[in-house]
Amino acid sequence: MGQEINPQTNGFHHHLNGDRPDLLVLRPGLLFKVFEQEFLAKFNVLKAFESPLPLDKYLRDHAQSARAILCEAIVTRITADLLLQLPALQLVVADGTGVNHIDLAECHRRGISVTNTGDVFSEDTADYGVGLLIDVLRRISRADAFVRRGSWPLTPEFPVGRKVGGKRVGIVGLGNIGTKLAKRVEAFGCKVSYNSRTKKQSAPYDFYPTVVDLASQSDILIICCSLTDKTRHIINAEVLNALGKNGILINIGRGPIVDEETLVKYLVDAKIAGAAMDVYENEPRVPSELFGLDNVVLSPHRGAFTEEAFFDAFKIVMGNLDAFFANKSLLTPLTTNE
Amino acid sequence: MIATIWRRAAPHLSRPSHPRAALAILTSHTLTFSTTTQTPSPAAKMDAIGVLMMCPMNTYLEQELDRRFKLFRYWTQPKQAEFLSQQAESIRAVVGNATAGASADLIDALPRLEIVSCFSVGLDKVDLARCGEKGVRVTNTPDVLTDDVADLAIGLMLAVLRRICVCDKYVRSGAWKLGDFKLTTKFSGKRIGIIGLGRIGLAIAQRAEAFDCPISYHSRSKKATNYTYYSSVVELASNSDILVIACALTPETTRIVNREVIDALGPKGVLINIGRGPHVDEAELVAALVEGRLGGAGLDVFEKEPEVPEQLFGLENVVLLPHVGSGTEETRKAMADLVLGNLEAHFSSKPLLTPVV
């Protein structure tokens, strides 16, 4: 998958400003930071973030001929207003999987192609979900902290955890990540069920039509879906009540899928048994009430952050850009249905 | 029903086929009980059986031993040698675990010892040979803890490779700033090398397969599996990204992971120990980690628990656990019930549930 990165290939469209085509970067995402040298070698990177000019002036002065933009997802929003300021734009390259920051309908209307990084992050995210699950049940991070502060000789018996095997795991969103996660947790003797936008005919797991139904039949609820208007705050008090005081919530999707304020309250009041979170509503802000809890595992949005995944993502990003500038088919184009 | 009552009250006598005759004998008070063939109602007799518990290991187990037997708590005795000589005649059972079991000295000091029931699957703290010589039975707790230990092994692998504990500590410190990140290494697809393909080793392999990890192993003998076998641990280590110790501790497997194996595993390799501390040359392991010659380690066991080498405390590429391999409510209760079940079976002259010797 992806094209070999070959500096000798001269398939680029020659641009007025030199040999290398323009590539607009409003804010440097993590992929750009890691592979900046590679991008600089092949493109005339328009670093809007380094300019003292206000953005609209910068775009007016420098980006009127830019045909491609590489965008991160944390702050950047590809809106109709932005697209108005980029008359030559024909390609939006997202540096990750999610594209909820991109107005796909407007891009489609303007004939602008959009690519994401396909499936490259799903394996590591699924792995991470399993790691968080085992950690919160078996108290791995708490036990490691216990040993490191020298408590073991003083308190010979660290509190026992809970067995993974036999737990009912409810997966919210049986997409690329959810499917891989399901396969993994089954190997530990967990029983998998799911809720998804639509029932997956080929999936051998029990389907529940609502998240509340799923939660009421689960010991562990794992969020693997994407963030959309329909999934914002889908994990709310009703769902947490259904999950119950022995239930555990794991979020490896997006922070706003969960009503965070309610979740924190439920954890502090012991209305659910524990949680593991890789994502939050307002990253990097994490509710400090969580810091003192022994039944949570907290992670700074790194579920997909491996060298292997980043390199695979880089290959897809570069592959899409190479294809675009060589007038070939894009590797991972999205439609408005994505 | 008469058959059942007869079995309990007069098993040493032949039961008359006519129920009335049998009933007459049962109610006649002429039954005599021979202590060699008959055990009176279990509860009454077992109250007097001395059971020596070697160290604190589980509250439920301790309470039940106290309730059902005459419990002696070894760790509360200020003068242990004196205690042993005083109580030697009463103690007929020892309950040990991974920390303290039954050494040859202890066995010799307890002439009425009949059974050692271990709250563990590992038997490295029991002198099995001496037990055999003296006709002392030994039981352990296999199978009930297999899943938990295997789960923990995979949990350790993920925690080390993906730096989960480091991440948790980082977030709790309040230091998380956007744009601050580190890339770790993928777990799926990593080559797993298992030392010891017994119950636990196999359970680890089955879980790792769900992550598309290629599995190899070393064992005393080749097993009937499709996993790749290596006849030497060094070769196994050379061909693994993650080496996990899952064998029993014996004189042969002590320090099975030594300098040579650690070198073969290398600066990108990770060692996972859910066996016993003495499986590893701990000093060599610490040096290799501190000097960067070994990529990382996930350790649930140490040479001298609860002591853990402090040079490891500052390392981000290690995860350190206080021997919690079987540490779940469900499993500890199952283990305790096995210990109790084995003791009751023995003292009721019934077949042991999980005998080793």
Coordinates of N, CA and C in Angstrom, one line a residue, chain A residues 30 33-34 74 120 123-125 127-128 130-132 134-135 138 140-144 146-150 152-153 157-158 160-165 167 183-184 187-188 278 280 283-286 290-294 296-310 312, chain B residues 56-59 144 147-149 151-152 154-156 158-159 162 164-165 167-168 170-172 174 176-188 190 206-207 209-212 300 302 305-306 308 312-315 318-332:
Chain A
L30 N 1.2 16.7 13.9 CA 2.3 15.8 14.4 C 3.0 15.1 13.2
K33 N 5.4 17.4 11.7 CA 6.5 17.6 12.6 C 7.5 16.5 12.5
V34 N 7.0 15.3 12.5 CA 7.9 14.1 12.4 C 8.6 14.0 11.1
I74 N -6.4 19.1 15.0 CA -6.7 19.6 16.4 C -7.4 21.0 16.4
V120 N -4.6 3.1 8.6 CA -3.3 2.8 9.2 C -3.2 2.9 10.8
E123 N -5.1 -0.5 13.9 CA -4.5 -1.6 14.7 C -3.9 -1.1 16.0
D124 N -3.1 -0.1 15.9 CA -2.5 0.4 17.2 C -3.5 0.9 18.2
T125 N -4.6 1.5 17.6 CA -5.6 2.1 18.5 C -6.3 0.9 19.2
D127 N -5.0 -2.1 19.8 CA -4.0 -2.6 20.7 C -4.1 -1.8 22.0
Y128 N -4.1 -0.5 21.8 CA -4.1 0.4 23.0 C -5.3 0.2 23.8
V130 N -7.0 -2.5 24.2 CA -6.8 -3.7 25.0 C -5.9 -3.4 26.2
G131 N -4.8 -2.7 25.9 CA -3.9 -2.3 27.0 C -4.6 -1.6 28.1
L132 N -5.4 -0.6 27.8 CA -6.1 0.2 28.8 C -7.1 -0.7 29.5
I134 N -6.9 -4.0 30.1 CA -6.2 -4.8 31.1 C -5.7 -4.0 32.3
D135 N -5.2 -2.8 31.9 CA -4.7 -1.9 33.0 C -5.8 -1.6 34.0
R138 N -6.8 -4.8 36.0 CA -5.7 -5.4 36.8 C -4.9 -4.4 37.5
I140 N -2.7 -2.1 36.6 CA -1.3 -2.2 36.2 C -0.6 -0.8 36.5
S141 N -1.2 0.3 36.1 CA -0.5 1.6 36.3 C -0.5 1.9 37.8
R142 N -1.5 1.6 38.5 CA -1.6 1.8 40.0 C -0.5 1.0 40.7
A143 N -0.4 -0.2 40.2 CA 0.6 -1.1 40.9 C 2.0 -0.7 40.6
D144 N 2.2 -0.3 39.4 CA 3.6 0.2 39.0 C 3.9 1.4 39.8
F146 N 2.7 2.1 42.8 CA 2.9 1.6 44.1 C 4.3 1.1 44.4
V147 N 4.8 0.3 43.4 CA 6.2 -0.2 43.5 C 7.2 0.9 43.5
R148 N 7.0 1.8 42.6 CA 8.0 2.9 42.4 C 8.1 3.8 43.6
R149 N 7.0 4.0 44.4 CA 7.1 4.9 45.5 C 7.6 4.1 46.8
G150 N 8.0 2.9 46.5 CA 8.6 2.1 47.6 C 7.6 1.5 48.6
W152 N 5.8 -1.3 48.4 CA 5.6 -2.8 48.4 C 6.1 -3.4 49.7
P153 N 7.3 -3.1 50.2 CA 7.8 -3.6 51.5 C 6.9 -3.3 52.7
E157 N 0.4 -6.7 50.6 CA -0.6 -7.1 49.6 C -1.3 -5.9 48.9
F158 N -0.9 -5.8 47.6 CA -1.6 -4.8 46.8 C -3.0 -5.2 46.5
V160 N -6.3 -6.6 45.1 CA -6.5 -7.4 43.9 C -7.4 -6.7 42.9
G161 N -7.3 -7.1 41.7 CA -8.0 -6.5 40.6 C -9.2 -7.4 40.2
R162 N -9.6 -7.3 39.0 CA -10.7 -8.1 38.5 C -10.3 -8.9 37.3
K163 N -10.8 -10.1 37.1 CA -10.5 -11.0 36.0 C -11.0 -10.4 34.7
V164 N -10.2 -10.5 33.7 CA -10.6 -10.1 32.3 C -11.5 -11.1 31.7
G165 N -11.2 -12.4 31.8 CA -11.9 -13.4 31.2 C -13.4 -13.5 31.6
K167 N -15.7 -11.3 31.0 CA -16.4 -10.0 31.0 C -17.1 -9.8 29.7
K183 N -11.8 -8.8 18.0 CA -11.0 -10.0 17.8 C -10.0 -10.2 18.9
R184 N -9.4 -9.1 19.4 CA -8.4 -9.2 20.4 C -9.0 -9.6 21.8
A187 N -10.0 -13.3 22.5 CA -8.9 -14.2 22.8 C -8.7 -14.3 24.3
F188 N -9.2 -13.3 25.1 CA -9.1 -13.3 26.5 C -10.3 -13.9 27.2
D278 N -8.4 7.9 26.7 CA -7.3 8.4 25.9 C -7.6 9.7 25.3
Y280 N -10.4 13.4 25.5 CA -11.1 14.3 26.5 C -11.8 15.3 25.7
E283 N -9.0 18.7 25.1 CA -7.6 18.4 25.3 C -6.7 19.6 25.1
P284 N -5.7 19.8 25.9 CA -5.1 18.9 26.9 C -5.7 19.0 28.3
R285 N -6.8 19.7 28.4 CA -7.4 19.8 29.8 C -8.0 18.5 30.2
V286 N -7.6 18.0 31.4 CA -8.1 16.8 32.0 C -8.7 17.1 33.3
L290 N -10.0 13.6 38.5 CA -9.6 12.2 38.1 C -8.2 11.8 38.6
F291 N -7.4 12.9 38.9 CA -6.0 12.6 39.2 C -5.8 11.8 40.5
G292 N -6.8 11.9 41.4 CA -6.6 11.2 42.7 C -7.3 9.8 42.7
L293 N -7.9 9.4 41.6 CA -8.7 8.2 41.6 C -7.8 7.0 41.3
D294 N -8.1 5.9 42.0 CA -7.3 4.7 41.8 C -8.0 3.8 40.7
V296 N -9.0 4.7 37.6 CA -9.0 5.2 36.3 C -7.6 5.1 35.7
V297 N -7.5 5.0 34.4 CA -6.2 5.1 33.7 C -6.4 6.2 32.7
L298 N -5.4 7.1 32.7 CA -5.5 8.3 31.9 C -4.3 8.4 30.9
S299 N -4.7 8.7 29.7 CA -3.7 8.7 28.6 C -3.8 10.0 27.8
P300 N -2.8 10.6 27.3 CA -2.8 11.8 26.6 C -3.0 11.7 25.1
H301 N -4.1 11.1 24.7 CA -4.4 10.9 23.2 C -3.2 10.3 22.4
R302 N -2.8 9.2 22.8 CA -1.7 8.5 22.1 C -2.0 7.1 21.6
G303 N -3.3 6.8 21.5 CA -3.7 5.5 21.1 C -3.1 5.1 19.8
A304 N -2.9 6.0 18.9 CA -2.4 5.7 17.6 C -1.0 6.0 17.4
F305 N -0.3 6.5 18.4 CA 1.0 7.0 18.2 C 2.2 6.0 18.3
T306 N 2.4 5.3 17.2 CA 3.5 4.4 17.1 C 4.3 4.9 15.9
E307 N 5.6 4.6 15.9 CA 6.5 4.9 14.8 C 6.0 4.2 13.5
E308 N 5.5 3.0 13.7 CA 5.1 2.2 12.6 C 3.8 2.9 11.9
A309 N 2.9 3.3 12.8 CA 1.6 3.9 12.3 C 1.9 5.2 11.6
F310 N 2.8 6.0 12.2 CA 3.1 7.3 11.7 C 3.8 7.1 10.3
D312 N 3.5 4.6 8.3 CA 2.5 4.2 7.3 C 1.6 5.3 6.9
Chain B
P56 N 1.1 -14.3 55.5 CA -0.2 -13.8 55.1 C -0.3 -13.9 53.5
M57 N -1.4 -14.5 53.1 CA -1.6 -14.6 51.6 C -2.9 -14.3 51.1
N58 N -4.0 -14.4 52.0 CA -5.3 -14.2 51.5 C -6.2 -14.2 52.7
T59 N -7.0 -13.1 52.9 CA -7.8 -13.0 54.1 C -8.9 -14.1 54.2
V144 N -6.7 -22.7 37.6 CA -7.6 -21.6 38.0 C -6.9 -20.2 37.8
D147 N -5.4 -18.1 33.3 CA -5.9 -17.0 32.5 C -5.4 -15.7 33.0
D148 N -5.5 -15.5 34.3 CA -5.0 -14.2 34.9 C -3.6 -14.0 34.7
V149 N -2.7 -15.0 34.8 CA -1.3 -14.8 34.6 C -1.0 -14.4 33.1
D151 N -3.2 -13.1 31.0 CA -3.7 -11.7 30.8 C -2.7 -10.7 31.2
L152 N -2.1 -10.9 32.4 CA -1.1 -10.0 32.9 C 0.1 -9.9 32.0
I154 N 0.3 -10.3 28.8 CA 0.0 -9.4 27.6 C -0.2 -8.0 28.1
G155 N -0.8 -7.8 29.2 CA -1.0 -6.4 29.8 C 0.4 -5.8 30.0
L156 N 1.4 -6.5 30.5 CA 2.7 -6.0 30.7 C 3.4 -5.7 29.3
L158 N 1.9 -4.8 26.5 CA 1.3 -3.5 26.0 C 1.7 -2.3 26.8
A159 N 1.8 -2.5 28.2 CA 2.2 -1.4 29.0 C 3.6 -0.9 28.7
R162 N 3.8 0.3 24.7 CA 3.0 1.5 24.5 C 3.1 2.6 25.6
I164 N 2.1 2.8 28.6 CA 0.8 3.2 29.2 C 0.9 3.7 30.6
C165 N 1.8 3.1 31.5 CA 2.0 3.6 32.8 C 2.7 5.0 32.8
C167 N 2.4 7.2 30.5 CA 1.3 8.1 30.0 C 0.4 8.5 31.2
D168 N 0.0 7.5 32.0 CA -0.9 7.7 33.1 C -0.3 8.7 34.1
Y170 N 2.1 10.8 33.5 CA 2.2 12.1 32.8 C 1.0 12.9 32.9
V171 N -0.2 12.3 32.6 CA -1.4 13.0 32.6 C -1.7 13.5 34.1
R172 N -1.6 12.6 35.0 CA -1.9 12.9 36.4 C -1.0 14.0 37.0
G174 N -0.5 16.7 35.5 CA -1.0 17.9 35.0 C -0.1 18.6 34.0
W176 N 0.4 17.8 30.8 CA 0.1 17.5 29.4 C -0.1 18.8 28.6
K177 N 0.7 19.1 27.6 CA 0.6 20.3 26.8 C 0.3 19.7 25.4
L178 N -0.5 20.4 24.6 CA -0.8 20.0 23.3 C 0.5 20.0 22.5
G179 N 0.6 19.0 21.6 CA 1.8 19.0 20.8 C 3.0 18.3 21.4
D180 N 2.8 17.9 22.7 CA 3.8 17.2 23.4 C 3.5 15.7 23.2
F181 N 4.4 15.0 22.5 CA 4.0 13.6 22.3 C 5.3 12.8 22.1
K182 N 5.2 11.5 22.3 CA 6.3 10.6 22.0 C 5.7 9.4 21.2
L183 N 6.4 8.9 20.2 CA 6.0 7.8 19.5 C 6.5 6.5 20.1
T184 N 5.7 5.6 20.3 CA 6.1 4.3 20.9 C 6.2 3.3 19.8
T185 N 6.2 2.0 20.1 CA 6.3 1.0 19.1 C 5.1 0.1 19.1
K186 N 4.7 -0.3 17.9 CA 3.5 -1.2 17.7 C 3.7 -2.5 18.4
F187 N 2.6 -3.0 19.0 CA 2.7 -4.3 19.6 C 2.3 -5.4 18.7
S188 N 1.2 -5.2 17.9 CA 0.7 -6.2 16.9 C 1.9 -6.6 16.0
K190 N 4.6 -8.2 16.7 CA 5.9 -8.4 17.2 C 6.1 -9.9 17.5
Q206 N -2.0 -18.0 22.8 CA -3.3 -17.9 22.2 C -3.8 -16.4 22.1
R207 N -3.5 -15.7 23.2 CA -3.8 -14.3 23.2 C -3.0 -13.5 22.2
E209 N -1.7 -14.4 19.5 CA -2.0 -14.7 18.1 C -3.2 -13.8 17.6
A210 N -4.0 -13.4 18.5 CA -5.1 -12.4 18.1 C -4.5 -11.1 17.7
F211 N -3.3 -10.8 18.0 CA -2.6 -9.6 17.6 C -1.7 -9.9 16.4
D212 N -1.9 -11.0 15.8 CA -1.0 -11.4 14.7 C 0.5 -11.5 15.0
D300 N 6.9 -8.9 37.0 CA 5.9 -9.1 38.0 C 6.6 -9.8 39.2
F302 N 10.5 -10.8 41.3 CA 11.9 -10.3 41.6 C 12.6 -11.3 42.5
E305 N 11.6 -10.6 46.6 CA 10.4 -9.8 46.9 C 10.3 -9.6 48.4
P306 N 9.8 -8.4 48.8 CA 9.3 -7.3 48.0 C 10.4 -6.3 47.7
V308 N 12.8 -4.4 45.3 CA 12.9 -4.2 43.8 C 14.1 -3.3 43.6
L312 N 15.8 0.8 38.8 CA 14.7 0.6 37.8 C 13.7 1.7 38.0
F313 N 13.6 2.3 39.1 CA 12.5 3.2 39.4 C 12.4 4.4 38.4
G314 N 13.5 4.8 37.9 CA 13.6 6.0 37.1 C 13.4 5.7 35.6
L315 N 13.3 4.4 35.3 CA 13.3 4.1 33.8 C 11.9 4.0 33.3
V318 N 10.4 0.3 31.7 CA 10.1 -0.8 32.5 C 8.8 -0.6 33.2
V319 N 8.1 -1.8 33.5 CA 6.9 -1.7 34.3 C 7.1 -2.7 35.4
L320 N 6.9 -2.3 36.6 CA 7.2 -3.0 37.8 C 5.9 -3.4 38.6
L321 N 5.6 -4.6 38.8 CA 4.4 -5.0 39.5 C 4.7 -5.9 40.8
P322 N 3.9 -5.7 41.8 CA 4.2 -6.4 43.1 C 3.6 -7.9 43.1
H323 N 4.1 -8.7 42.2 CA 3.6 -10.1 42.1 C 2.1 -10.3 42.2
V324 N 1.5 -9.7 41.1 CA 0.0 -9.8 41.1 C -0.5 -10.7 40.0
G325 N 0.3 -11.6 39.5 CA -0.1 -12.5 38.4 C -1.5 -13.1 38.6
S326 N -1.7 -13.6 39.8 CA -3.0 -14.2 40.0 C -3.9 -13.3 40.8
G327 N -3.6 -12.1 40.8 CA -4.3 -11.1 41.7 C -5.6 -10.6 41.3
T328 N -6.6 -11.5 41.2 CA -8.0 -11.0 41.0 C -8.9 -11.6 42.1
E329 N -10.0 -10.9 42.4 CA -10.9 -11.4 43.4 C -11.3 -12.9 43.0
E330 N -11.7 -13.0 41.7 CA -12.3 -14.3 41.3 C -11.2 -15.4 41.5
T331 N -10.0 -15.1 41.0 CA -9.0 -16.2 41.0 C -8.5 -16.5 42.4
R332 N -8.3 -15.5 43.2 CA -7.8 -15.8 44.6 C -8.8 -16.6 45.4

